[in-house]
GROMACS .gro file of C-alpha atoms in nm:
model
  271
    1MET     CA    1   9.420   4.492   4.892
    2SER     CA    2   9.327   4.581   4.534
    3GLN     CA    3   9.198   4.336   4.274
    4SER     CA    4   9.491   4.417   4.044
    5LYS     CA    5   9.737   4.337   4.321
    6LEU     CA    6   9.563   4.005   4.386
    7CYS     CA    7   9.589   3.915   4.018
    8THR     CA    8   9.960   4.002   4.036
    9LEU     CA    9  10.022   3.770   4.329
   10PHE     CA   10   9.810   3.496   4.172
   11TYR     CA   11  10.106   3.343   3.992
   12GLY     CA   12  10.296   3.302   4.316
   13ALA     CA   13  10.008   3.229   4.547
   14LEU     CA   14   9.775   2.995   4.368
   15VAL     CA   15   9.994   2.789   4.140
   16VAL     CA   16  10.155   2.628   4.441
   17CYS     CA   17  10.206   2.289   4.288
   18VAL     CA   18  10.474   2.323   4.030
   19SER     CA   19  10.322   2.081   3.786
   20LEU     CA   20   9.982   1.928   3.840
   21ALA     CA   21   9.842   1.748   3.541
   22CYS     CA   22   9.557   1.920   3.361
   23GLY     CA   23   9.271   1.699   3.258
   24SER     CA   24   9.294   1.323   3.230
   25VAL     CA   25   9.648   1.190   3.216
   26GLU     CA   26   9.717   0.880   3.012
   27PRO     CA   27  10.033   0.667   3.001
   28ALA     CA   28  10.249   0.716   2.694
   29THR     CA   29  10.168   0.364   2.575
   30SER     CA   30   9.804   0.463   2.530
   31VAL     CA   31   9.893   0.669   2.225
   32ALA     CA   32   9.988   0.363   2.023
   33SER     CA   33   9.711   0.143   2.158
   34VAL     CA   34   9.433   0.391   2.091
   35ALA     CA   35   9.569   0.477   1.748
   36ALA     CA   36   9.580   0.106   1.666
   37GLU     CA   37   9.206   0.088   1.730
   38GLY     CA   38   9.145   0.331   1.446
   39GLU     CA   39   9.159   0.664   1.627
   40ASP     CA   40   9.326   0.956   1.456
   41ALA     CA   41   9.681   0.950   1.597
   42ASN     CA   42   9.711   1.329   1.580
   43VAL     CA   43   9.398   1.377   1.789
   44VAL     CA   44   9.522   1.124   2.045
   45LEU     CA   45   9.859   1.299   2.072
   46ARG     CA   46   9.695   1.636   2.130
   47GLN     CA   47   9.496   1.487   2.416
   48THR     CA   48   9.787   1.307   2.585
   49ALA     CA   49   9.951   1.485   2.879
   50MET     CA   50  10.280   1.293   2.877
   51PRO     CA   51  10.341   1.137   2.535
   52GLU     CA   52  10.665   0.962   2.451
   53MET     CA   53  10.870   1.241   2.294
   54GLY     CA   54  11.143   1.228   2.030
   55VAL     CA   55  11.518   1.201   2.077
   56ASP     CA   56  11.600   1.564   1.996
   57ARG     CA   57  11.709   1.799   2.278
   58LEU     CA   58  11.359   1.920   2.365
   59GLY     CA   59  11.208   1.572   2.347
   60SER     CA   60  11.480   1.418   2.565
   61ILE     CA   61  11.436   1.687   2.831
   62LEU     CA   62  11.057   1.649   2.837
   63ASN     CA   63  11.080   1.270   2.862
   64ARG     CA   64  11.296   1.299   3.172
   65TYR     CA   65  11.085   1.585   3.311
   66TYR     CA   66  10.768   1.376   3.286
   67LYS     CA   67  10.925   1.066   3.442
   68GLU     CA   68  11.177   1.204   3.692
   69GLY     CA   69  11.030   1.543   3.773
   70LEU     CA   70  10.659   1.466   3.770
   71GLY     CA   71  10.683   1.101   3.871
   72GLY     CA   72  10.541   0.949   3.552
   73ALA     CA   73  10.197   0.916   3.397
   74GLU     CA   74  10.072   0.641   3.628
   75ASN     CA   75  10.113   0.859   3.937
   76TRP     CA   76   9.942   1.148   3.764
   77GLU     CA   77   9.639   0.940   3.673
   78ARG     CA   78   9.555   0.917   4.042
   79VAL     CA   79   9.556   1.293   4.101
   80VAL     CA   80   9.215   1.459   4.077
   81SER     CA   81   9.228   1.758   4.310
   82LEU     CA   82   9.447   1.952   4.550
   83ARG     CA   83   9.380   2.158   4.862
   84VAL     CA   84   9.649   2.369   5.026
   85ALA     CA   85   9.668   2.609   5.320
   86GLY     CA   86   9.938   2.838   5.453
   87ARG     CA   87  10.049   3.193   5.515
   88LEU     CA   88  10.076   3.457   5.244
   89LYS     CA   89  10.315   3.747   5.300
   90LEU     CA   90  10.251   4.074   5.114
   91SER     CA   91  10.387   4.423   5.154
   92GLY     CA   92  10.078   4.501   5.362
   93GLY     CA   93  10.122   4.215   5.608
   94GLU     CA   94  10.056   3.842   5.650
   95PHE     CA   95   9.732   3.664   5.566
   96ASP     CA   96   9.585   3.316   5.598
   97PHE     CA   97   9.569   3.151   5.258
   98ASN     CA   98   9.355   2.861   5.134
   99ALA     CA   99   9.321   2.730   4.780
  100TYR     CA  100   9.144   2.448   4.600
  101GLN     CA  101   9.217   2.308   4.255
  102LYS     CA  102   9.041   2.037   4.057
  103LYS     CA  103   9.094   1.901   3.708
  104PRO     CA  104   9.077   2.035   3.452
  105HIS     CA  105   9.076   2.407   3.544
  106TYR     CA  106   8.865   2.469   3.855
  107ILE     CA  107   9.020   2.705   4.110
  108LYS     CA  108   8.913   2.888   4.424
  109MET     CA  109   9.129   3.082   4.667
  110THR     CA  110   9.059   3.270   4.988
  111ILE     CA  111   9.283   3.528   5.156
  112HIS     CA  112   9.175   3.604   5.512
  113GLY     CA  113   9.281   3.911   5.708
  114ASP     CA  114   9.165   4.109   6.009
  115HIS     CA  115   8.933   4.319   5.795
  116GLY     CA  116   8.761   4.041   5.603
  117ASP     CA  117   8.809   3.780   5.333
  118ILE     CA  118   8.890   3.817   4.966
  119ARG     CA  119   8.783   3.525   4.748
  120MET     CA  120   8.864   3.457   4.384
  121GLY     CA  121   8.757   3.167   4.166
  122TYR     CA  122   8.707   3.018   3.823
  123ASP     CA  123   8.446   2.753   3.746
  124GLY     CA  124   8.554   2.685   3.390
  125ARG     CA  125   8.325   2.957   3.258
  126ILE     CA  126   8.329   3.264   3.483
  127ALA     CA  127   8.624   3.419   3.671
  128TRP     CA  128   8.485   3.594   3.976
  129HIS     CA  129   8.589   3.771   4.296
  130ALA     CA  130   8.420   3.870   4.620
  131VAL     CA  131   8.504   4.073   4.928
  132LYS     CA  132   8.345   3.931   5.242
  133ARG     CA  133   8.314   4.258   5.425
  134GLY     CA  134   7.970   4.394   5.497
  135SER     CA  135   7.733   4.308   5.213
  136HIS     CA  136   7.970   4.304   4.914
  137ALA     CA  137   7.839   4.046   4.667
  138ALA     CA  138   8.047   3.832   4.433
  139GLU     CA  139   8.083   3.958   4.079
  140ALA     CA  140   8.249   3.860   3.754
  141MET     CA  141   8.597   4.001   3.695
  142GLU     CA  142   8.661   4.265   3.435
  143PRO     CA  143   8.783   4.113   3.104
  144ALA     CA  144   9.151   4.203   3.151
  145GLN     CA  145   9.155   4.069   3.506
  146ALA     CA  146   8.969   3.754   3.404
  147ARG     CA  147   9.212   3.688   3.118
  148ARG     CA  148   9.509   3.698   3.354
  149PHE     CA  149   9.338   3.495   3.624
  150ILE     CA  150   9.231   3.224   3.380
  151HIS     CA  151   9.585   3.204   3.240
  152GLY     CA  152   9.703   3.099   3.586
  153ALA     CA  153   9.403   2.876   3.657
  154ARG     CA  154   9.536   2.573   3.471
  155PHE     CA  155   9.563   2.258   3.683
  156GLY     CA  156   9.915   2.183   3.579
  157ASN     CA  157  10.150   2.363   3.345
  158HIS     CA  158  10.203   2.417   2.976
  159LEU     CA  159  10.483   2.161   2.949
  160LEU     CA  160  10.211   1.898   2.967
  161TYR     CA  161  10.012   1.821   2.651
  162PRO     CA  162  10.304   1.924   2.428
  163TYR     CA  163  10.107   1.852   2.107
  164ALA     CA  164   9.796   2.046   2.209
  165THR     CA  165   9.672   2.306   1.965
  166GLY     CA  166   9.739   2.670   2.044
  167LYS     CA  167  10.095   2.634   2.173
  168ARG     CA  168  10.452   2.626   2.045
  169MET     CA  169  10.737   2.480   2.252
  170GLU     CA  170  11.110   2.527   2.206
  171TYR     CA  171  11.431   2.454   2.394
  172LEU     CA  172  11.630   2.777   2.433
  173ASP     CA  173  11.942   2.709   2.639
  174THR     CA  174  12.095   2.566   2.954
  175VAL     CA  175  12.150   2.852   3.197
  176PRO     CA  176  12.231   2.918   3.565
  177VAL     CA  177  11.944   3.030   3.791
  178ASP     CA  178  12.054   3.138   4.138
  179GLY     CA  179  12.336   2.884   4.135
  180THR     CA  180  12.133   2.600   3.982
  181ILE     CA  181  12.192   2.490   3.622
  182CYS     CA  182  11.860   2.472   3.440
  183HIS     CA  183  11.715   2.385   3.103
  184GLN     CA  184  11.515   2.679   2.968
  185ILE     CA  185  11.205   2.579   2.771
  186ARG     CA  186  10.973   2.840   2.620
  187VAL     CA  187  10.604   2.788   2.554
  188THR     CA  188  10.423   3.047   2.341
  189LEU     CA  189  10.043   3.036   2.361
  190ASP     CA  190   9.776   3.164   2.126
  191THR     CA  191   9.631   3.352   2.424
  192GLU     CA  192   9.925   3.595   2.382
  193TYR     CA  193  10.119   3.466   2.679
  194GLN     CA  194  10.476   3.340   2.674
  195VAL     CA  195  10.594   3.113   2.955
  196ASP     CA  196  10.960   3.027   3.020
  197TYR     CA  197  11.026   2.722   3.238
  198PHE     CA  198  11.362   2.672   3.410
  199VAL     CA  199  11.404   2.302   3.495
  200ASP     CA  200  11.687   2.179   3.719
  201VAL     CA  201  11.918   1.955   3.511
  202ARG     CA  202  11.972   1.722   3.809
  203THR     CA  203  11.626   1.684   3.967
  204TYR     CA  204  11.408   1.787   3.671
  205LEU     CA  205  11.200   2.003   3.905
  206GLU     CA  206  11.100   2.355   3.809
  207ILE     CA  207  11.307   2.621   3.980
  208LYS     CA  208  11.162   2.930   3.817
  209VAL     CA  209  10.877   3.017   3.579
  210VAL     CA  210  10.854   3.350   3.393
  211ASN     CA  211  10.521   3.466   3.250
  212THR     CA  212  10.527   3.737   2.981
  213ASP     CA  213  10.201   3.896   2.870
  214LEU     CA  214  10.271   3.965   2.503
  215ARG     CA  215   9.967   4.192   2.486
  216THR     CA  216  10.073   4.430   2.764
  217GLY     CA  217  10.446   4.358   2.805
  218THR     CA  218  10.402   4.273   3.173
  219VAL     CA  219  10.660   4.026   3.305
  220SER     CA  220  10.605   3.829   3.627
  221TRP     CA  221  10.781   3.525   3.765
  222VAL     CA  222  10.776   3.276   4.049
  223VAL     CA  223  11.055   3.090   4.227
  224TYR     CA  224  10.983   2.748   4.379
  225GLU     CA  225  11.158   2.611   4.689
  226ASP     CA  226  11.136   2.332   4.949
  227TYR     CA  227  10.977   2.052   4.748
  228ILE     CA  228  10.787   1.763   4.898
  229ARG     CA  229  10.606   1.479   4.717
  230GLU     CA  230  10.243   1.378   4.760
  231PHE     CA  231  10.106   1.089   4.553
  232GLY     CA  232  10.445   1.099   4.382
  233MET     CA  233  10.394   1.454   4.257
  234PRO     CA  234  10.623   1.747   4.344
  235ILE     CA  235  10.480   2.032   4.550
  236ALA     CA  236  10.678   2.343   4.639
  237GLN     CA  237  10.615   2.444   5.000
  238LYS     CA  238  10.757   2.791   4.941
  239VAL     CA  239  10.662   3.006   4.640
  240VAL     CA  240  10.799   3.357   4.592
  241SER     CA  241  10.648   3.583   4.323
  242TYR     CA  242  10.777   3.896   4.153
  243GLU     CA  243  10.659   4.142   3.893
  244SER     CA  244  10.854   4.411   3.708
  245ASP     CA  245  11.165   4.338   3.918
  246GLU     CA  246  10.975   4.387   4.245
  247TRP     CA  247  10.887   4.131   4.510
  248VAL     CA  248  10.511   4.074   4.530
  249SER     CA  249  10.447   3.786   4.769
  250THR     CA  250  10.580   3.484   4.954
  251LEU     CA  251  10.359   3.184   5.016
  252GLU     CA  252  10.458   2.919   5.269
  253LEU     CA  253  10.241   2.609   5.288
  254ASP     CA  254  10.177   2.412   5.603
  255GLU     CA  255   9.900   2.183   5.477
  256VAL     CA  256   9.862   1.988   5.152
  257LYS     CA  257   9.583   1.740   5.074
  258VAL     CA  258   9.544   1.547   4.750
  259ASN     CA  259   9.208   1.407   4.632
  260SER     CA  260   9.013   1.546   4.926
  261GLY     CA  261   8.666   1.516   4.773
  262ILE     CA  262   8.646   1.856   4.604
  263MET     CA  263   8.340   1.891   4.375
  264PRO     CA  264   8.288   2.123   4.072
  265TRP     CA  265   7.993   2.305   4.231
  266MET     CA  266   8.228   2.437   4.501
  267PHE     CA  267   8.388   2.674   4.244
  268LYS     CA  268   8.068   2.846   4.131
  269MET     CA  269   8.037   3.221   4.187
  270PRO     CA  270   7.842   3.281   4.510
  271LYS     CA  271   7.503   3.448   4.469
   0.00000   0.00000   0.00000
């Protein structure tokens, strides 16, 4: 299994929770209270995951998405980490899959097969990979691979922190996606990625997410199915990923644990 193929399946295999909050999540009321204490209101807004949005179309959709889809800011405050396990199907067969995530951007995943393990991780500084077969040591990813891996390493999604620097958000349309009517919201990032979110107009859960690498033109997307809720947050138990109109992987989860004592040192590149 090549490193480039693993980076391709990353979007469908690792980002298993549709929308985990990145960083500390504060209730919308904190914006006013902190600003009232003399803080710069603009700085506070940029650091708030779920602020109270305006009454325009985009703002109204995000308000409902935060409250109905994600379960509200109070639930998200309790979420610190996530551990999942399941089976990953690729064109070359089925593999055991385990992944860990911790706020704000720590990630580690292991794919186990008959011929060894492949591990990939990001500790907030270095994106690395290792093949546990013989004496292969862990090493830092090449820059292009690291850029793509880090893009998907976010604990949460880019609909959170709508006022953060380095992003532009816009409502595009309401469109059908495989028989489900969805709001389409586009987020353009200064990292040269564009992300289109398709949010069910009834449940306010994400149905599909399309990632476009504006630097290379590569388009990949994931489809989320079979939601459950843990700590009030939505988790898709089935995640199917595609790239360039071709199926890449299907991940089916059979174990989900929230706040299971994951520590930052666990994501460091092995020596």
